[in-house]
Coordinates of N, CA, C and O in Angstrom, one line a residue:
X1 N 184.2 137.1 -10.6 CA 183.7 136.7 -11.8 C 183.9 135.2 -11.9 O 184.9 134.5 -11.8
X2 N 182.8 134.9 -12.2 CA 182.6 132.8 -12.5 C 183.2 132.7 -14.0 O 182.8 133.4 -15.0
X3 N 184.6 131.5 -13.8 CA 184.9 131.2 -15.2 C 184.5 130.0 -15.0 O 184.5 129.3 -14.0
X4 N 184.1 129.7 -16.9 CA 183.4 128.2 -17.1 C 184.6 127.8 -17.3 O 185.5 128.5 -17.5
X5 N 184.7 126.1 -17.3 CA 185.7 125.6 -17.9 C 185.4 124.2 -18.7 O 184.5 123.4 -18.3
X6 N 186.2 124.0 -20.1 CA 185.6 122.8 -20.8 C 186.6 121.9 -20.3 O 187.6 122.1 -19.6
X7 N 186.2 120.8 -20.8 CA 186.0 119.5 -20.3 C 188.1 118.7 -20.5 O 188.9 117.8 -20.0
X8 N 188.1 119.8 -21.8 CA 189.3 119.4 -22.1 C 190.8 120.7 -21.1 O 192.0 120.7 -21.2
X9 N 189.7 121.7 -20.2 CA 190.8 122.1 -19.9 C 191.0 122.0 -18.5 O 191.6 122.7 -17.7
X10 N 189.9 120.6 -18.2 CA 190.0 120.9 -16.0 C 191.1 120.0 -16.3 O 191.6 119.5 -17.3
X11 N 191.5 120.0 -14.8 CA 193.4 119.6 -14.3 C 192.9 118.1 -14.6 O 191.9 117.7 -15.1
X12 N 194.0 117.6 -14.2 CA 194.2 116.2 -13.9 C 193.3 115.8 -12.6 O 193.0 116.3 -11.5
X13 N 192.8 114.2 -13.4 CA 192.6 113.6 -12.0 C 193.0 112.9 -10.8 O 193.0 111.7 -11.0
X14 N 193.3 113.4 -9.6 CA 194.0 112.6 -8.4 C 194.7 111.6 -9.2 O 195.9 112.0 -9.4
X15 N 194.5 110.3 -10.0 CA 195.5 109.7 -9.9 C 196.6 110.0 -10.7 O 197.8 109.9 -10.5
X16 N 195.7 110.5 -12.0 CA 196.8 111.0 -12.9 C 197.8 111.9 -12.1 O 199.0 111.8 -12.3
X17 N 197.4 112.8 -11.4 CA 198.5 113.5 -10.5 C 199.1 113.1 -10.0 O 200.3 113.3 -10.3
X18 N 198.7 112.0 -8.8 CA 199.7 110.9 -8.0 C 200.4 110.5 -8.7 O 201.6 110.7 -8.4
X19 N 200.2 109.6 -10.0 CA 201.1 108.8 -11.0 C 202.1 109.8 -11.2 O 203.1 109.8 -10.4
X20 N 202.1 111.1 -12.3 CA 202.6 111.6 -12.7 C 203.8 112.1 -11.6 O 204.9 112.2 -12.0
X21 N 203.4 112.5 -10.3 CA 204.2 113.0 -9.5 C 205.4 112.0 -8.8 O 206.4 112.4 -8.2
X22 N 204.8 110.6 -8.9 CA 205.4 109.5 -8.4 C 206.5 109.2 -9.8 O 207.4 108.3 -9.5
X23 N 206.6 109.5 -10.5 CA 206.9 109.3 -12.2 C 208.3 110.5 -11.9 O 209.4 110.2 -12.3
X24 N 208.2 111.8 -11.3 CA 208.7 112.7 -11.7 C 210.2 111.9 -10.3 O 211.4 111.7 -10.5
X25 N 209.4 111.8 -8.9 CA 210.1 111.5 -7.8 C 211.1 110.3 -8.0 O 212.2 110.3 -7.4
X26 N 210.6 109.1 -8.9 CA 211.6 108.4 -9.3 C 212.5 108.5 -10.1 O 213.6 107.9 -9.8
X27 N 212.4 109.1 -11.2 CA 213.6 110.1 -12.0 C 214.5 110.9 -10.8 O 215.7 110.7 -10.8
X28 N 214.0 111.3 -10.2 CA 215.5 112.3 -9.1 C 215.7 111.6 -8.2 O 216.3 112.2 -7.2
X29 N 215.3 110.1 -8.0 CA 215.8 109.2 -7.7 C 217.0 108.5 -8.0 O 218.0 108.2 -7.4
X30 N 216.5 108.2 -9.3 CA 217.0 107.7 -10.4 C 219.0 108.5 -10.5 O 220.0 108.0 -10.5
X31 N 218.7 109.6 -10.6 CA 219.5 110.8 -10.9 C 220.1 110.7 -9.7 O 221.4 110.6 -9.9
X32 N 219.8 110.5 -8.2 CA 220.7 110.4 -6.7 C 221.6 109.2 -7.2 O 222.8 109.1 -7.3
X33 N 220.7 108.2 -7.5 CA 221.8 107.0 -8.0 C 223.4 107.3 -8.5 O 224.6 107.4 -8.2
X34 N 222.5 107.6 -9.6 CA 224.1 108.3 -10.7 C 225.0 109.2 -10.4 O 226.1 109.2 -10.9
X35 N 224.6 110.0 -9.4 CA 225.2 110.6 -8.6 C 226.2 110.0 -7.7 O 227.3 110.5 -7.7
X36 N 225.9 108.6 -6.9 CA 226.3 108.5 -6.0 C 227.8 107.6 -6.9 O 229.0 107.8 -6.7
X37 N 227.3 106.8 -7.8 CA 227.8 105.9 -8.7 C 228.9 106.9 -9.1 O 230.0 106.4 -8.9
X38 N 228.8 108.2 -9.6 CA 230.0 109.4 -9.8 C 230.7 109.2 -8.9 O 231.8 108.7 -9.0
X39 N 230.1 109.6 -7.6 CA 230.8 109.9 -6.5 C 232.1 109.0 -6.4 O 233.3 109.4 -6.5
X40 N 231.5 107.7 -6.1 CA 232.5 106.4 -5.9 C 233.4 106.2 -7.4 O 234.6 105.8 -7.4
X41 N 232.9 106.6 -8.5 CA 234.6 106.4 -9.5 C 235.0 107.4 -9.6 O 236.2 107.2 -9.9
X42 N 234.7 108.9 -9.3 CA 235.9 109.9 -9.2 C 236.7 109.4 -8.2 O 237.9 109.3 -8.3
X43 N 236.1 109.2 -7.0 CA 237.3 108.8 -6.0 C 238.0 107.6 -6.3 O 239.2 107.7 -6.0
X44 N 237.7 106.5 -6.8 CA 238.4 105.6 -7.3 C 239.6 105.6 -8.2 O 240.6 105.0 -8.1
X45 N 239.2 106.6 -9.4 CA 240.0 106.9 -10.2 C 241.1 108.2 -10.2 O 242.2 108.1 -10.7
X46 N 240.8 109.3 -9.5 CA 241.4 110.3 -9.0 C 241.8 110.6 -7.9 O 242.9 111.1 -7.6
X47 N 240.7 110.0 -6.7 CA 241.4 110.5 -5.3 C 241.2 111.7 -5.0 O 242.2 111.9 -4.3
X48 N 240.8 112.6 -5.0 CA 240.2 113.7 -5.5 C 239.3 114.3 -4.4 O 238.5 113.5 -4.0
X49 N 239.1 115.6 -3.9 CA 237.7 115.8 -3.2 C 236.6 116.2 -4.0 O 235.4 116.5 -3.7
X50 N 237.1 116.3 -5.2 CA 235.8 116.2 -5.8 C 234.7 115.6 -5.9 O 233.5 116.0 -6.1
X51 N 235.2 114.4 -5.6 CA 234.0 113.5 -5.2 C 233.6 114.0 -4.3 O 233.2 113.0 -3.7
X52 N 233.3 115.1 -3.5 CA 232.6 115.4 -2.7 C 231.4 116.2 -2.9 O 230.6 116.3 -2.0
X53 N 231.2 116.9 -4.6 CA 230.6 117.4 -5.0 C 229.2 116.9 -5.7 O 228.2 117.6 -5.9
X54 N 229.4 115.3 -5.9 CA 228.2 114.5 -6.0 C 227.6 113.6 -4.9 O 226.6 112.9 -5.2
X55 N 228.2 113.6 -3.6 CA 228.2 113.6 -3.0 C 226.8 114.1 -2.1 O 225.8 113.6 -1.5
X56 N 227.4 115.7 -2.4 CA 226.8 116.4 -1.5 C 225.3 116.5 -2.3 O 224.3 116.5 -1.6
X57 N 225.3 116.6 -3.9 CA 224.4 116.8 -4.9 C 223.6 115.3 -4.4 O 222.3 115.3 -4.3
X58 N 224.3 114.2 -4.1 CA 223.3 113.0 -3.8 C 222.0 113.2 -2.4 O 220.8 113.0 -2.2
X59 N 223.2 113.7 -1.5 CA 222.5 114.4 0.1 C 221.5 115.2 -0.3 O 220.4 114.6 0.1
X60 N 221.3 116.3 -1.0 CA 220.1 117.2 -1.4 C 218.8 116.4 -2.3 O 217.7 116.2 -1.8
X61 N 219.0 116.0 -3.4 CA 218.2 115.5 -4.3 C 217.1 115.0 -3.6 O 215.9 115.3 -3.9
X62 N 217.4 113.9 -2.4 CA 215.7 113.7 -1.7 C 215.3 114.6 -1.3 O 214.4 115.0 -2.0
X63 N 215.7 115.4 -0.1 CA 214.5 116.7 -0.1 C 214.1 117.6 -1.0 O 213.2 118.3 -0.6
X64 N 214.5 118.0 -2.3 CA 214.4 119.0 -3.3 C 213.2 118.2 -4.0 O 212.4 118.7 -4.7
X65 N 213.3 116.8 -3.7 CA 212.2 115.8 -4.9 C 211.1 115.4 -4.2 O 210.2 114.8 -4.7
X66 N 211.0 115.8 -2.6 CA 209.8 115.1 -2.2 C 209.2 116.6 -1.7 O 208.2 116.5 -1.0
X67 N 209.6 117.9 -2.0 CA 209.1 119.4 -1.8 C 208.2 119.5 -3.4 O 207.0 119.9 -3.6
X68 N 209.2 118.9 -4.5 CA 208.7 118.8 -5.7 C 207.3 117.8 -5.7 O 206.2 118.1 -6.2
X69 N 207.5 116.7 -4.9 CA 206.5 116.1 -5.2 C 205.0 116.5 -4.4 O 203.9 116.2 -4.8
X70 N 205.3 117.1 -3.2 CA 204.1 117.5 -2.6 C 203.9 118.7 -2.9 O 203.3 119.4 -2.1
X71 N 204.5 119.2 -4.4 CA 204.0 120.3 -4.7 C 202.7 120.3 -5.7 O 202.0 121.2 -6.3
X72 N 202.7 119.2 -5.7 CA 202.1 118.9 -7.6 C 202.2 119.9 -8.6 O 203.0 120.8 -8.7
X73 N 200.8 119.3 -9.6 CA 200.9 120.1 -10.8 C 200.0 121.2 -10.9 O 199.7 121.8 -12.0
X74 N 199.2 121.6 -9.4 CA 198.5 122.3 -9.9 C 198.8 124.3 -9.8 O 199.3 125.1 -9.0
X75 N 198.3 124.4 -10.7 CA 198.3 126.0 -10.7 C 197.2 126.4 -10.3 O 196.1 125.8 -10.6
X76 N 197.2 128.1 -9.4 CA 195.6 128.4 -8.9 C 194.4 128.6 -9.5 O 193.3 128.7 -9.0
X77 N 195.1 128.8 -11.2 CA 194.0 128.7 -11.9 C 193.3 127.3 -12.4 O 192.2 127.2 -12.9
X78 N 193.8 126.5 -12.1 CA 192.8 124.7 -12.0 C 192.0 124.4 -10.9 O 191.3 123.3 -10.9
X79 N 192.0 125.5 -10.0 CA 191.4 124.8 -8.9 C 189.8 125.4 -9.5 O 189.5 126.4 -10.1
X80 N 188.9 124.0 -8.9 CA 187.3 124.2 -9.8 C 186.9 124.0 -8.8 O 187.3 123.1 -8.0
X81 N 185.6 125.1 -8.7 CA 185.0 124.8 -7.6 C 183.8 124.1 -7.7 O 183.4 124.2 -8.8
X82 N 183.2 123.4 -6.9 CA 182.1 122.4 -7.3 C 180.8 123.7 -7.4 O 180.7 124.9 -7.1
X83 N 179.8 122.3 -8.1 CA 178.6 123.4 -8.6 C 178.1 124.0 -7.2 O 178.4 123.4 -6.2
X84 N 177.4 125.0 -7.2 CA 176.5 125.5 -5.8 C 177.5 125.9 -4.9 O 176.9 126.8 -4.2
X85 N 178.7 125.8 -4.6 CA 179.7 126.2 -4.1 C 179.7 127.7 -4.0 O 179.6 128.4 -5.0
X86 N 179.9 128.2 -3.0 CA 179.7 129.9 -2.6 C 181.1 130.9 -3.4 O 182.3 130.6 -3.1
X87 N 180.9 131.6 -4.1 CA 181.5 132.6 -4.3 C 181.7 133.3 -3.3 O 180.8 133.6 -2.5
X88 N 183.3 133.6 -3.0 CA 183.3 135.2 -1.8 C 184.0 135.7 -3.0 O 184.7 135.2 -3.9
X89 N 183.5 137.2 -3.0 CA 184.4 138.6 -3.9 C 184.2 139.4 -3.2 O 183.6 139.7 -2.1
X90 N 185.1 140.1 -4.0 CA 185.3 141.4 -3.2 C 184.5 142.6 -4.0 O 184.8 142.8 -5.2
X91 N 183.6 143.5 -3.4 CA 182.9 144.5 -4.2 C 184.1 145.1 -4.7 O 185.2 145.2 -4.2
X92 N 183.5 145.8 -5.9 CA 184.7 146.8 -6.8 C 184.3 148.1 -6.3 O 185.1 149.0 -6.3
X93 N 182.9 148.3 -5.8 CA 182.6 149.8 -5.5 C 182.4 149.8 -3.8 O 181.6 149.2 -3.1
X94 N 183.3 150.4 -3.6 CA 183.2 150.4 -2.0 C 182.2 150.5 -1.5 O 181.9 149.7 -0.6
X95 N 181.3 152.0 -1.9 CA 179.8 152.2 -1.4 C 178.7 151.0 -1.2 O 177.8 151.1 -0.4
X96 N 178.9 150.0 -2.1 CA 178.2 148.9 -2.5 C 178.8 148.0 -0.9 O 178.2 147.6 0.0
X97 N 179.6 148.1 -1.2 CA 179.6 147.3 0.6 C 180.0 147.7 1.6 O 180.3 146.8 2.5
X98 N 180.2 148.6 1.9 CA 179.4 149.6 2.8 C 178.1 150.0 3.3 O 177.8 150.4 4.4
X99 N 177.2 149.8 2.0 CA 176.4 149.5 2.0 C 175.2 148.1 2.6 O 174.1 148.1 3.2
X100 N 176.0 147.2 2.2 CA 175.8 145.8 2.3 C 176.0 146.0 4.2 O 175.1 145.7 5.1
X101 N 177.0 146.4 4.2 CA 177.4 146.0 5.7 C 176.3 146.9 6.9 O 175.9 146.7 8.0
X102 N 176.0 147.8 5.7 CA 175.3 148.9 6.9 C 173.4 148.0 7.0 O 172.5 147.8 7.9
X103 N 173.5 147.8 6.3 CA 172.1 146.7 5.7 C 171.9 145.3 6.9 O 170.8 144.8 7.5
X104 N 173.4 144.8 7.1 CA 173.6 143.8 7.8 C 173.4 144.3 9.3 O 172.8 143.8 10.3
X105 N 174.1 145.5 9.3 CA 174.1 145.7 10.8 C 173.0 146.5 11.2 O 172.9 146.8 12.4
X106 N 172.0 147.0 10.2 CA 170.9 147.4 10.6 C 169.9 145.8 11.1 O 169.5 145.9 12.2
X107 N 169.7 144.9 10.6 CA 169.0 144.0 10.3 C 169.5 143.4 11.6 O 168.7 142.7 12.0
X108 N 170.7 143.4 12.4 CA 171.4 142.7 13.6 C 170.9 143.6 14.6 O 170.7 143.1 15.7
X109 N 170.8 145.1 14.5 CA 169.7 145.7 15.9 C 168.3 145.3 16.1 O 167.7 145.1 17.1
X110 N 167.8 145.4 14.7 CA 166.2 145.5 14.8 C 166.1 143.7 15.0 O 165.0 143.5 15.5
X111 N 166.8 142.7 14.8 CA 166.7 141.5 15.5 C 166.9 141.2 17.1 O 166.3 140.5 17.8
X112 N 168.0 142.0 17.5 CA 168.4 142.3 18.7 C 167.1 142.9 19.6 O 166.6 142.4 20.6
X113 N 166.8 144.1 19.0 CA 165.3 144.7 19.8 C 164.5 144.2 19.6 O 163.7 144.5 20.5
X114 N 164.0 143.5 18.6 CA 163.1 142.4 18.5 C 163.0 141.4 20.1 O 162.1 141.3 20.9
X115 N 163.9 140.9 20.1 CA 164.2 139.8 20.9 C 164.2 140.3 22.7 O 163.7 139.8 23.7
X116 N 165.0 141.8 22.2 CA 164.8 142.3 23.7 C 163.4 142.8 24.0 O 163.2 142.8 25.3
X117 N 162.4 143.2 23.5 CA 161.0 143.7 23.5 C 160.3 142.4 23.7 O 159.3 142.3 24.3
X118 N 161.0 141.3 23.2 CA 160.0 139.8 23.3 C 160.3 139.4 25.4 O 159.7 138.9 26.4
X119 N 161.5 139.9 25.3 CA 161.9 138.8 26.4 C 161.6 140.1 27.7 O 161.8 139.8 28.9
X120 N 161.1 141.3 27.3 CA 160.7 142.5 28.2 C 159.0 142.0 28.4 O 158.5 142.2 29.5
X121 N 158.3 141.5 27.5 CA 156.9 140.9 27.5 C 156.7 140.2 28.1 O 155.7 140.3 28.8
X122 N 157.6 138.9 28.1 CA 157.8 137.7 28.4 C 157.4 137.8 30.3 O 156.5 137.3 31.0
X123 N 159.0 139.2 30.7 CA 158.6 139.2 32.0 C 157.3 140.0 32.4 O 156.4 139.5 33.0
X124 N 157.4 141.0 32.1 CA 155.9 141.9 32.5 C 154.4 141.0 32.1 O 153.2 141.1 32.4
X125 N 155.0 139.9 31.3 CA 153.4 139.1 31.6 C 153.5 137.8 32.3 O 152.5 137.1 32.2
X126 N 154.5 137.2 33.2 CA 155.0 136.4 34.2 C 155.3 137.6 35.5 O 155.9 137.0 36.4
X127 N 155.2 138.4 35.5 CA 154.6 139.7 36.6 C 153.7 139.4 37.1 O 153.7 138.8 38.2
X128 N 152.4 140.0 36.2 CA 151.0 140.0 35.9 C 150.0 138.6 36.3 O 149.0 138.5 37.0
X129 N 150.8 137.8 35.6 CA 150.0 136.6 35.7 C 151.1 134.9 36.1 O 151.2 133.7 35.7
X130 N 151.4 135.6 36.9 CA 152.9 134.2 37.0 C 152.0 133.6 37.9 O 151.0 134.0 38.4
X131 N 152.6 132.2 38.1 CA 152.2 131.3 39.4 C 153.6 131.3 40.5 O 154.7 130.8 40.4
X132 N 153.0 132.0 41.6 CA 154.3 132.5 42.4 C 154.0 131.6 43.6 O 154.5 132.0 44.6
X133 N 153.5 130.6 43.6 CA 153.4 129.9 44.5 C 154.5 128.5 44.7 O 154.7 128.0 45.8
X134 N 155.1 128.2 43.2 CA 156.5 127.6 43.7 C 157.4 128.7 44.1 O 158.1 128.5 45.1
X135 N 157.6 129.6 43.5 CA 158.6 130.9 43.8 C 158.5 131.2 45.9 O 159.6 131.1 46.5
X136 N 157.4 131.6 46.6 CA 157.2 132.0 47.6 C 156.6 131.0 48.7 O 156.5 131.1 49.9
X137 N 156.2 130.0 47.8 CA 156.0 128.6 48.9 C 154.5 128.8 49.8 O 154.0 130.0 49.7
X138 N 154.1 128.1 50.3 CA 152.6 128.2 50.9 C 153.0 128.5 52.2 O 154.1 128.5 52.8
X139 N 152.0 128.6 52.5 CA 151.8 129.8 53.9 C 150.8 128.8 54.6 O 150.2 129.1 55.6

């Protein structure tokens, strides 16, 4: 089934995506900072292994934010397909393509024997009427 969509509800465009996701990646950037900034005054102030716990939250934050970022914003329902663009579905009634297919593979013999009846002509009239004198050479 073809859904239309208005103007106010297609996704974002490329850059607005890029921007927004570059926007999101510097925030848990931003956040590794403060983390690490933790890290160095608990141990300063306590001595503590706790500081190992922002630490380790600093080590993760880039990969969790650049999985985030090549994830974008889109969901499967924004993706738009351009005009003229082929629909594939799936029939609801099986007979119907079943059908379809029996249609297809009828239409793939009778092209087939087409071709083999042309190319069975082809020889029986290069039989008949060939020039066999490059073939057998002069005498």
């Amino acid at each position: 089934m073809k859904t239309t969509h208005s103007i106010t509800s297609l996704p974002d465009s490329p850059e607005q995506d890029r921007a927004h996701r570059l926007s999101r990646y510097v925030w848990q950037m931003a956040v590794r900072v403060v983390f690490f900034v933790g890290a160095v005054l608990v141990w300063s102030v306590w001595h503590t292994w706790l500081a190992v716990i922002p630490i380790v939250l600093a080590g993760v934050i880039p990969w969790v934010a650049v999985v985030i970022a090549n994830a974008g914003n889109r969901a499967e329902n924004d993706i738009v397909t351009p005009a003229g663009a082929i629909q594939l579905y799936d029939a609801v009634d099986p007979r119907l393509r079943e059908q379809q297919e029996d249609a297809r593979a009828e239409a793939y013999r009778a092209e087939q024997d087409r071709l083999r009846e042309q190319a069975q002509h082809a020889q029986e009239e290069w039989q008949r009427n060939g020039d066999r004198s490059r073939v057998w050479g002069r005498r």
